[in-house]
Structures are given as structure tokens and as C-alpha cells.
PDB file of C-alpha atoms and ligand atoms in Angstrom:
ATOM      1  CA  MET A 131       0.280   0.044   0.034  1.00  0.00           C
ATOM      2  CA  PRO A 132       1.213   3.453  -0.735  1.00  0.00           C
ATOM      3  CA  THR A 133       1.610   5.754   2.345  1.00  0.00           C
ATOM      4  CA  ILE A 134      -0.871   8.400   2.622  1.00  0.00           C
ATOM      5  CA  THR A 135       1.600  11.299   2.183  1.00  0.00           C
ATOM      6  CA  SER A 136       2.560   9.766  -1.588  1.00  0.00           C
ATOM      7  CA  ILE A 137      -1.042   9.685  -2.335  1.00  0.00           C
ATOM      8  CA  MET A 138      -1.423  13.600  -1.139  1.00  0.00           C
ATOM      9  CA  ARG A 139       1.638  14.492  -2.524  1.00  0.00           C
ATOM     10  CA  THR A 140       0.284  13.019  -5.866  1.00  0.00           C
ATOM     11  CA  GLN A 141      -3.042  14.537  -5.668  1.00  0.00           C
ATOM     12  CA  ALA A 142      -1.437  17.882  -5.196  1.00  0.00           C
ATOM     13  CA  GLU A 143       1.109  17.590  -7.830  1.00  0.00           C
ATOM     14  CA  ASP A 144      -0.356  20.247 -10.264  1.00  0.00           C
ATOM     15  CA  LEU A 145      -0.920  23.017  -7.269  1.00  0.00           C
ATOM     16  CA  TRP A 146       2.744  22.199  -6.128  1.00  0.00           C
ATOM     17  CA  ASN A 147       4.129  22.507  -9.637  1.00  0.00           C
ATOM     18  CA  LYS A 148       2.770  25.829  -9.933  1.00  0.00           C
ATOM     19  CA  SER A 149       3.950  27.020  -6.885  1.00  0.00           C
ATOM     20  CA  PHE A 150       7.569  25.658  -8.005  1.00  0.00           C
ATOM     21  CA  ASN A 151       7.209  27.832 -10.917  1.00  0.00           C
ATOM     22  CA  HIS A 152       4.992  30.786  -9.576  1.00  0.00           C
ATOM     23  CA  PRO A 153       7.012  34.320 -10.589  1.00  0.00           C
ATOM     24  CA  PHE A 154       7.582  35.101  -7.230  1.00  0.00           C
ATOM     25  CA  ILE A 155       9.683  32.138  -6.731  1.00  0.00           C
ATOM     26  CA  LYS A 156      11.487  32.308 -10.168  1.00  0.00           C
ATOM     27  CA  GLU A 157      12.072  36.288  -9.653  1.00  0.00           C
ATOM     28  CA  LEU A 158      13.442  35.127  -5.527  1.00  0.00           C
ATOM     29  CA  SER A 159      16.089  33.016  -7.466  1.00  0.00           C
ATOM     30  CA  LYS A 160      16.785  35.342 -10.304  1.00  0.00           C
ATOM     31  CA  GLY A 161      17.197  37.963  -7.637  1.00  0.00           C
ATOM     32  CA  THR A 162      14.487  40.083 -10.211  1.00  0.00           C
ATOM     33  CA  LEU A 163      11.924  40.032  -7.253  1.00  0.00           C
ATOM     34  CA  PRO A 164      11.154  43.395  -5.912  1.00  0.00           C
ATOM     35  CA  MET A 165      12.053  43.885  -2.191  1.00  0.00           C
ATOM     36  CA  ASP A 166       8.890  45.404  -1.582  1.00  0.00           C
ATOM     37  CA  THR A 167       7.055  42.459  -2.672  1.00  0.00           C
ATOM     38  CA  PHE A 168       9.487  40.348  -0.304  1.00  0.00           C
ATOM     39  CA  ARG A 169       8.862  43.004   2.319  1.00  0.00           C
ATOM     40  CA  TYR A 170       4.902  42.375   1.689  1.00  0.00           C
ATOM     41  CA  TYR A 171       5.624  38.579   2.086  1.00  0.00           C
ATOM     42  CA  LEU A 172       7.482  38.899   4.849  1.00  0.00           C
ATOM     43  CA  LYS A 173       4.888  41.219   6.643  1.00  0.00           C
ATOM     44  CA  GLN A 174       1.785  38.349   5.783  1.00  0.00           C
ATOM     45  CA  ASP A 175       4.033  35.430   6.501  1.00  0.00           C
ATOM     46  CA  HIS A 176       4.601  37.077  10.114  1.00  0.00           C
ATOM     47  CA  TYR A 177       1.164  36.569  10.790  1.00  0.00           C
ATOM     48  CA  TYR A 178       0.721  32.868   9.256  1.00  0.00           C
ATOM     49  CA  LEU A 179       4.044  31.782  11.524  1.00  0.00           C
ATOM     50  CA  ASN A 180       2.363  33.192  14.634  1.00  0.00           C
ATOM     51  CA  ASN A 181      -0.674  31.001  13.818  1.00  0.00           C
ATOM     52  CA  PHE A 182       1.477  28.345  12.635  1.00  0.00           C
ATOM     53  CA  SER A 183       3.035  28.024  16.234  1.00  0.00           C
ATOM     54  CA  ILE A 184      -0.358  28.542  18.218  1.00  0.00           C
ATOM     55  CA  LEU A 185      -1.710  25.542  16.216  1.00  0.00           C
ATOM     56  CA  HIS A 186       1.490  23.301  16.738  1.00  0.00           C
ATOM     57  CA  LYS A 187       0.379  23.901  20.386  1.00  0.00           C
ATOM     58  CA  ARG A 188      -3.130  23.005  20.219  1.00  0.00           C
ATOM     59  CA  ILE A 189      -2.527  20.180  18.306  1.00  0.00           C
ATOM     60  CA  ALA A 190      -0.061  19.141  20.721  1.00  0.00           C
ATOM     61  CA  ASP A 191      -2.853  19.412  23.625  1.00  0.00           C
ATOM     62  CA  LYS A 192      -4.656  16.710  22.013  1.00  0.00           C
ATOM     63  CA  ILE A 193      -1.896  14.308  21.224  1.00  0.00           C
ATOM     64  CA  ASP A 194      -0.694  11.691  24.054  1.00  0.00           C
ATOM     65  CA  GLU A 195       1.969  10.043  21.968  1.00  0.00           C
ATOM     66  CA  PRO A 196       4.899  11.344  23.480  1.00  0.00           C
ATOM     67  CA  GLN A 197       7.319  12.019  20.588  1.00  0.00           C
ATOM     68  CA  ILE A 198       4.544  13.471  18.251  1.00  0.00           C
ATOM     69  CA  LYS A 199       3.419  15.872  21.129  1.00  0.00           C
ATOM     70  CA  GLN A 200       7.084  16.690  21.843  1.00  0.00           C
ATOM     71  CA  PHE A 201       7.766  17.752  18.166  1.00  0.00           C
ATOM     72  CA  LEU A 202       4.665  19.787  18.236  1.00  0.00           C
ATOM     73  CA  ILE A 203       5.424  21.487  21.283  1.00  0.00           C
ATOM     74  CA  ALA A 204       8.851  22.163  19.983  1.00  0.00           C
ATOM     75  CA  GLY A 205       7.243  23.467  16.680  1.00  0.00           C
ATOM     76  CA  SER A 206       5.162  25.704  18.770  1.00  0.00           C
ATOM     77  CA  GLU A 207       8.488  27.340  20.246  1.00  0.00           C
ATOM     78  CA  GLY A 208       9.827  27.633  17.123  1.00  0.00           C
ATOM     79  CA  LEU A 209      12.675  25.249  18.015  1.00  0.00           C
ATOM     80  CA  ASN A 210      12.673  22.664  15.199  1.00  0.00           C
ATOM     81  CA  ASP A 211      13.815  24.361  12.160  1.00  0.00           C
ATOM     82  CA  GLY A 212      15.474  27.931  13.113  1.00  0.00           C
ATOM     83  CA  GLU A 213      13.278  29.655  11.014  1.00  0.00           C
ATOM     84  CA  ASN A 214      12.483  32.604  13.599  1.00  0.00           C
ATOM     85  CA  GLU A 215      15.609  33.812  14.008  1.00  0.00           C
ATOM     86  CA  ILE A 216      16.427  34.292  10.255  1.00  0.00           C
ATOM     87  CA  ARG A 217      12.828  36.287  10.011  1.00  0.00           C
ATOM     88  CA  GLU A 218      14.143  38.557  12.895  1.00  0.00           C
ATOM     89  CA  THR A 219      17.103  39.438  10.654  1.00  0.00           C
ATOM     90  CA  PHE A 220      14.967  39.874   7.838  1.00  0.00           C
ATOM     91  CA  PHE A 221      12.658  42.344   9.834  1.00  0.00           C
ATOM     92  CA  LYS A 222      15.760  44.590  11.242  1.00  0.00           C
ATOM     93  CA  GLU A 223      17.503  44.568   7.895  1.00  0.00           C
ATOM     94  CA  LEU A 224      14.114  45.620   6.244  1.00  0.00           C
ATOM     95  CA  THR A 225      13.152  47.915   9.310  1.00  0.00           C
ATOM     96  CA  ILE A 226       9.709  46.126   9.634  1.00  0.00           C
ATOM     97  CA  THR A 227       8.811  47.876  13.008  1.00  0.00           C
ATOM     98  CA  ALA A 228       5.984  46.458  15.400  1.00  0.00           C
ATOM     99  CA  GLU A 229       4.554  49.803  14.537  1.00  0.00           C
ATOM    100  CA  GLU A 230       4.433  48.832  10.907  1.00  0.00           C
ATOM    101  CA  MET A 231       3.070  45.503  11.563  1.00  0.00           C
ATOM    102  CA  GLY A 232       0.362  46.640  13.990  1.00  0.00           C
ATOM    103  CA  THR A 233      -0.921  48.716  10.894  1.00  0.00           C
ATOM    104  CA  THR A 234      -0.687  46.224   8.369  1.00  0.00           C
ATOM    105  CA  PRO A 235      -3.768  43.926   8.427  1.00  0.00           C
ATOM    106  CA  ILE A 236      -3.855  40.593   7.771  1.00  0.00           C
ATOM    107  CA  ALA A 237      -4.351  40.323   3.674  1.00  0.00           C
ATOM    108  CA  PRO A 238      -7.417  37.626   2.519  1.00  0.00           C
ATOM    109  CA  ASN A 239      -5.687  35.096   1.290  1.00  0.00           C
ATOM    110  CA  ALA A 240      -3.185  34.445   4.667  1.00  0.00           C
ATOM    111  CA  TYR A 241      -6.712  34.938   6.745  1.00  0.00           C
ATOM    112  CA  SER A 242      -8.444  31.953   4.394  1.00  0.00           C
ATOM    113  CA  TYR A 243      -5.298  29.984   4.983  1.00  0.00           C
ATOM    114  CA  VAL A 244      -4.880  30.355   8.757  1.00  0.00           C
ATOM    115  CA  SER A 245      -8.762  29.841   8.633  1.00  0.00           C
ATOM    116  CA  HIS A 246      -8.410  26.584   7.232  1.00  0.00           C
ATOM    117  CA  MET A 247      -6.292  25.070   9.798  1.00  0.00           C
ATOM    118  CA  TYR A 248      -8.389  26.431  12.628  1.00  0.00           C
ATOM    119  CA  HIS A 249     -11.339  24.785  10.961  1.00  0.00           C
ATOM    120  CA  GLU A 250      -9.243  21.709  10.810  1.00  0.00           C
ATOM    121  CA  LEU A 251      -8.525  21.911  14.322  1.00  0.00           C
ATOM    122  CA  ASN A 252     -12.087  22.859  15.257  1.00  0.00           C
ATOM    123  CA  GLU A 253     -14.433  20.828  13.051  1.00  0.00           C
ATOM    124  CA  GLY A 254     -12.003  17.824  11.947  1.00  0.00           C
ATOM    125  CA  THR A 255      -9.797  15.263  13.608  1.00  0.00           C
ATOM    126  CA  THR A 256      -6.342  15.685  15.257  1.00  0.00           C
ATOM    127  CA  ALA A 257      -5.015  13.815  12.358  1.00  0.00           C
ATOM    128  CA  SER A 258      -6.682  16.000   9.513  1.00  0.00           C
ATOM    129  CA  ALA A 259      -5.418  19.307  11.630  1.00  0.00           C
ATOM    130  CA  CYS A 260      -1.948  17.989  11.845  1.00  0.00           C
ATOM    131  CA  THR A 261      -2.157  17.441   7.863  1.00  0.00           C
ATOM    132  CA  ALA A 262      -3.313  20.869   7.319  1.00  0.00           C
ATOM    133  CA  LEU A 263       0.279  22.132   8.530  1.00  0.00           C
ATOM    134  CA  LEU A 264       2.442  19.363   6.236  1.00  0.00           C
ATOM    135  CA  PRO A 265       2.435  21.431   3.262  1.00  0.00           C
ATOM    136  CA  CYS A 266       3.861  24.279   5.208  1.00  0.00           C
ATOM    137  CA  TYR A 267       7.096  22.166   6.095  1.00  0.00           C
ATOM    138  CA  TRP A 268       7.140  19.929   2.871  1.00  0.00           C
ATOM    139  CA  LEU A 269       6.580  22.284   0.184  1.00  0.00           C
ATOM    140  CA  TYR A 270       9.085  24.816   1.269  1.00  0.00           C
ATOM    141  CA  ASN A 271      11.893  22.109   2.046  1.00  0.00           C
ATOM    142  CA  GLU A 272      11.347  20.943  -1.785  1.00  0.00           C
ATOM    143  CA  ILE A 273      11.353  24.557  -2.787  1.00  0.00           C
ATOM    144  CA  GLY A 274      14.515  25.062  -0.876  1.00  0.00           C
ATOM    145  CA  LYS A 275      16.084  22.083  -2.329  1.00  0.00           C
ATOM    146  CA  GLN A 276      15.179  23.040  -5.909  1.00  0.00           C
ATOM    147  CA  LEU A 277      16.739  26.500  -5.466  1.00  0.00           C
ATOM    148  CA  ILE A 278      19.826  25.961  -3.747  1.00  0.00           C
ATOM    149  CA  ALA A 279      21.474  24.682  -6.531  1.00  0.00           C
ATOM    150  CA  ASP A 280      21.294  28.286  -8.450  1.00  0.00           C
ATOM    151  CA  GLY A 281      20.966  30.329  -5.389  1.00  0.00           C
ATOM    152  CA  SER A 282      19.791  33.769  -5.824  1.00  0.00           C
ATOM    153  CA  PRO A 283      22.259  36.866  -6.092  1.00  0.00           C
ATOM    154  CA  ILE A 284      20.489  39.067  -3.593  1.00  0.00           C
ATOM    155  CA  GLU A 285      21.923  38.168  -0.066  1.00  0.00           C
ATOM    156  CA  LEU A 286      18.562  38.311   1.601  1.00  0.00           C
ATOM    157  CA  TYR A 287      17.065  35.978  -0.927  1.00  0.00           C
ATOM    158  CA  GLN A 288      20.169  33.546  -0.814  1.00  0.00           C
ATOM    159  CA  GLN A 289      19.204  33.657   3.440  1.00  0.00           C
ATOM    160  CA  PHE A 290      16.056  32.619   2.725  1.00  0.00           C
ATOM    161  CA  ILE A 291      16.702  29.799   0.454  1.00  0.00           C
ATOM    162  CA  GLU A 292      19.412  28.488   2.514  1.00  0.00           C
ATOM    163  CA  THR A 293      16.885  28.108   5.496  1.00  0.00           C
ATOM    164  CA  TYR A 294      14.227  25.902   3.945  1.00  0.00           C
ATOM    165  CA  ASP A 295      17.187  23.770   2.448  1.00  0.00           C
ATOM    166  CA  SER A 296      19.267  23.362   5.974  1.00  0.00           C
ATOM    167  CA  PRO A 297      19.639  19.998   7.974  1.00  0.00           C
ATOM    168  CA  GLU A 298      17.277  21.176  10.589  1.00  0.00           C
ATOM    169  CA  PHE A 299      14.137  22.169   8.104  1.00  0.00           C
ATOM    170  CA  THR A 300      14.660  19.065   5.991  1.00  0.00           C
ATOM    171  CA  GLU A 301      14.756  16.942   9.478  1.00  0.00           C
ATOM    172  CA  ALA A 302      11.691  18.576  10.650  1.00  0.00           C
ATOM    173  CA  THR A 303       9.779  18.016   7.313  1.00  0.00           C
ATOM    174  CA  ASN A 304      10.934  14.196   7.288  1.00  0.00           C
ATOM    175  CA  GLN A 305       9.473  14.095  11.004  1.00  0.00           C
ATOM    176  CA  MET A 306       6.219  15.555   9.715  1.00  0.00           C
ATOM    177  CA  ILE A 307       5.858  13.187   6.776  1.00  0.00           C
ATOM    178  CA  GLN A 308       6.560  10.421   9.268  1.00  0.00           C
ATOM    179  CA  ILE A 309       3.919  11.549  11.779  1.00  0.00           C
ATOM    180  CA  ILE A 310       1.193  12.010   8.998  1.00  0.00           C
ATOM    181  CA  ASP A 311       1.913   8.509   7.611  1.00  0.00           C
ATOM    182  CA  GLN A 312       1.549   6.835  11.079  1.00  0.00           C
ATOM    183  CA  PHE A 313      -1.883   8.950  11.364  1.00  0.00           C
ATOM    184  CA  GLY A 314      -2.787   7.389   8.181  1.00  0.00           C
ATOM    185  CA  GLU A 315      -1.970   4.098   9.174  1.00  0.00           C
ATOM    186  CA  GLN A 316      -4.555   4.251  11.966  1.00  0.00           C
ATOM    187  CA  ALA A 317      -7.112   6.166  10.353  1.00  0.00           C
ATOM    188  CA  SER A 318     -10.610   5.057   8.818  1.00  0.00           C
ATOM    189  CA  ASP A 319     -11.346   5.331   5.173  1.00  0.00           C
ATOM    190  CA  GLY A 320     -13.178   8.478   5.768  1.00  0.00           C
ATOM    191  CA  GLU A 321     -10.897   9.932   7.823  1.00  0.00           C
ATOM    192  CA  ARG A 322      -7.917   9.315   5.593  1.00  0.00           C
ATOM    193  CA  GLN A 323      -9.925  11.013   3.074  1.00  0.00           C
ATOM    194  CA  ARG A 324     -10.206  14.210   5.124  1.00  0.00           C
ATOM    195  CA  MET A 325      -6.876  14.334   5.881  1.00  0.00           C
ATOM    196  CA  ILE A 326      -5.806  13.810   1.989  1.00  0.00           C
ATOM    197  CA  THR A 327      -8.549  16.911   1.503  1.00  0.00           C
ATOM    198  CA  ALA A 328      -6.698  18.832   4.215  1.00  0.00           C
ATOM    199  CA  PHE A 329      -3.678  18.532   2.720  1.00  0.00           C
ATOM    200  CA  VAL A 330      -4.661  19.497  -0.799  1.00  0.00           C
ATOM    201  CA  ARG A 331      -6.195  22.698   0.261  1.00  0.00           C
ATOM    202  CA  SER A 332      -3.307  23.540   2.485  1.00  0.00           C
ATOM    203  CA  SER A 333      -1.220  23.226  -0.963  1.00  0.00           C
ATOM    204  CA  TYR A 334      -4.006  25.660  -2.784  1.00  0.00           C
ATOM    205  CA  TYR A 335      -3.366  27.886   0.017  1.00  0.00           C
ATOM    206  CA  GLU A 336       0.461  28.159  -0.498  1.00  0.00           C
ATOM    207  CA  LEU A 337       0.017  28.662  -4.249  1.00  0.00           C
ATOM    208  CA  ASN A 338      -2.119  31.394  -3.629  1.00  0.00           C
ATOM    209  CA  PHE A 339       0.290  32.966  -0.823  1.00  0.00           C
ATOM    210  CA  TRP A 340       2.839  33.666  -3.372  1.00  0.00           C
ATOM    211  CA  GLU A 341       0.437  35.075  -5.816  1.00  0.00           C
ATOM    212  CA  MET A 342      -1.262  37.339  -2.835  1.00  0.00           C
ATOM    213  CA  ALA A 343       2.374  38.247  -2.302  1.00  0.00           C
ATOM    214  CA  TYR A 344       3.294  38.903  -5.643  1.00  0.00           C
ATOM    215  CA  VAL A 345      -0.085  41.210  -6.354  1.00  0.00           C
ATOM    216  CA  HIS A 346       0.115  42.708  -2.757  1.00  0.00           C
ATOM    217  CA  GLU A 347      -3.448  41.534  -2.101  1.00  0.00           C
ATOM    218  CA  GLU A 348      -5.610  43.695   0.019  1.00  0.00           C
ATOM    219  CA  TRP A 349      -8.988  43.888   1.346  1.00  0.00           C
ATOM    220  CA  HIS A 350     -11.561  45.688  -1.080  1.00  0.00           C
ATOM    221  CA  ASN A 351     -13.810  47.204   1.380  1.00  0.00           C
TER     222      ASN A 351
HETATM  223  C1  HMH B 151       2.595  30.417   4.054  1.00  0.00           C
HETATM  224  C2  HMH B 151       4.126  29.632   4.780  1.00  0.00           C
HETATM  225  N1  HMH B 151       4.104  28.306   4.463  1.00  0.00           N
HETATM  226  C3  HMH B 151       4.893  27.964   4.825  1.00  0.00           C
HETATM  227  C4  HMH B 151       6.093  28.161   5.379  1.00  0.00           C
HETATM  228  C5  HMH B 151       7.385  27.499   6.147  1.00  0.00           C
HETATM  229  O1  HMH B 151       7.338  27.333   7.047  1.00  0.00           O
HETATM  230  C6  HMH B 151       5.825  29.659   5.767  1.00  0.00           C
HETATM  231  N2  HMH B 151       6.738  30.058   6.580  1.00  0.00           N
HETATM  232  N3  HMH B 151       4.872  30.201   5.285  1.00  0.00           N
END
């Protein structure tokens, strides 16, 4: 039997390919991505990562299995992958202040993505809630691995790429894949389907996250 994560990966193949080929990613690698667009991305991703951390903690609260619980708690504290330190550096270098964050609302797609994850937490199962987090690790790790060969001529973009190709991030990704496969083995057919749908939806929102940043999406009142 194929693992559930390999089934998910196949079902999300088109969405993932669109992320790999999104102009945000292509221009990040070439170094032509406007810094203003990267700045927009970082501010929205700050919202995303804060909620991502909270979600790790809430899911951990529902889990008894010590290794999975521990991994999720470490994830909620930003200890698994070294992502948070580099974000602090980016914020300093681009002078994104707390005040600026305070006056920047979360944009529609970031809001929808985060809402989807809370929906799985509140209305789904522990396994589907956990699965909604998986594309975040896995897609970025694959993007990091793809882009690292050429790198980026812009130092900040190069650091971004390196974060997601790092041994820590790769290790966290592999652990997360294993955790989801473990959930998949214990799940009923209906639960497995819900997990797969959660994965594909998160993959959809990942693709739209690049687009959101690329067009500087805003609420239209
Ligand atoms: C939207 C999004 N997905 C995944 C990651 C990787 O942690 C991130 N920083 N932001």
C-alpha cells in the first residue's frame, strides 16, 4: 500500500508545480523580485507563522503519543527549524517595525489559509488538523532544495532559500511526513479522505500565498 503522504503528494502535484513555477519563486531565485514584494510577503508570513505556532500547541494538547507531542511543542516554540531567528534578521534589515506590523492587516489569502487550519482543528480530527500543517514544511523544503543549486544573487533571498534547504528544516519535514503516515495507518477510510483533502487545500493556499504577495493583495471595501 502506498503511504498516505505519497497519495497526498500525487493529488497536489499540479498545485505544487504551479508553486515551483510561480513568478514569486522564479524572481526570488533570479534576484529580480522587488524587495517591496518580499517585504509584503514577510509581513503576511509573520501572521501566518504566529498562527502556525499556536496551532502546533493546540494540536499537541490533543495528542498523548510522547514523541509526536514533543515534536509539536518544539514546533510551537520555533525550535525545530531555525526559521524564527532568520525572520528577526530580515525584519531588522528591512526595518519592519512593530508599529508597521500593527498597521498592516492580515490579507485575504493569509486569513483564509489560517482559517482553514483552525477549521481542521475545530471541526476535523487531530490527524486532519496535523495534516493541514504538512504542506508548510514539505513544500518549502522542496522549494529550498530546488533553488539551492542556483541560489540567488540577492543576499537576503539567498538566506531565505538556505533556511528551507537546511538540515534542521529537512529533518523537521521528514519527521512531519512520518507523523502523518503514522496517523494515516491508524485512520478509517473517511478520516484518510479528510486528511487528503486538508493537505490539498493547504497546498492550494500555499500557491495563493505567493500570488497574494506578488500582487500585494488587499481587502477591497
Ligand atoms: C505560508 C507559509 N508556508 C510555509 C512556510 C514554511 O514554514 C512559511 N514560512 N509560510
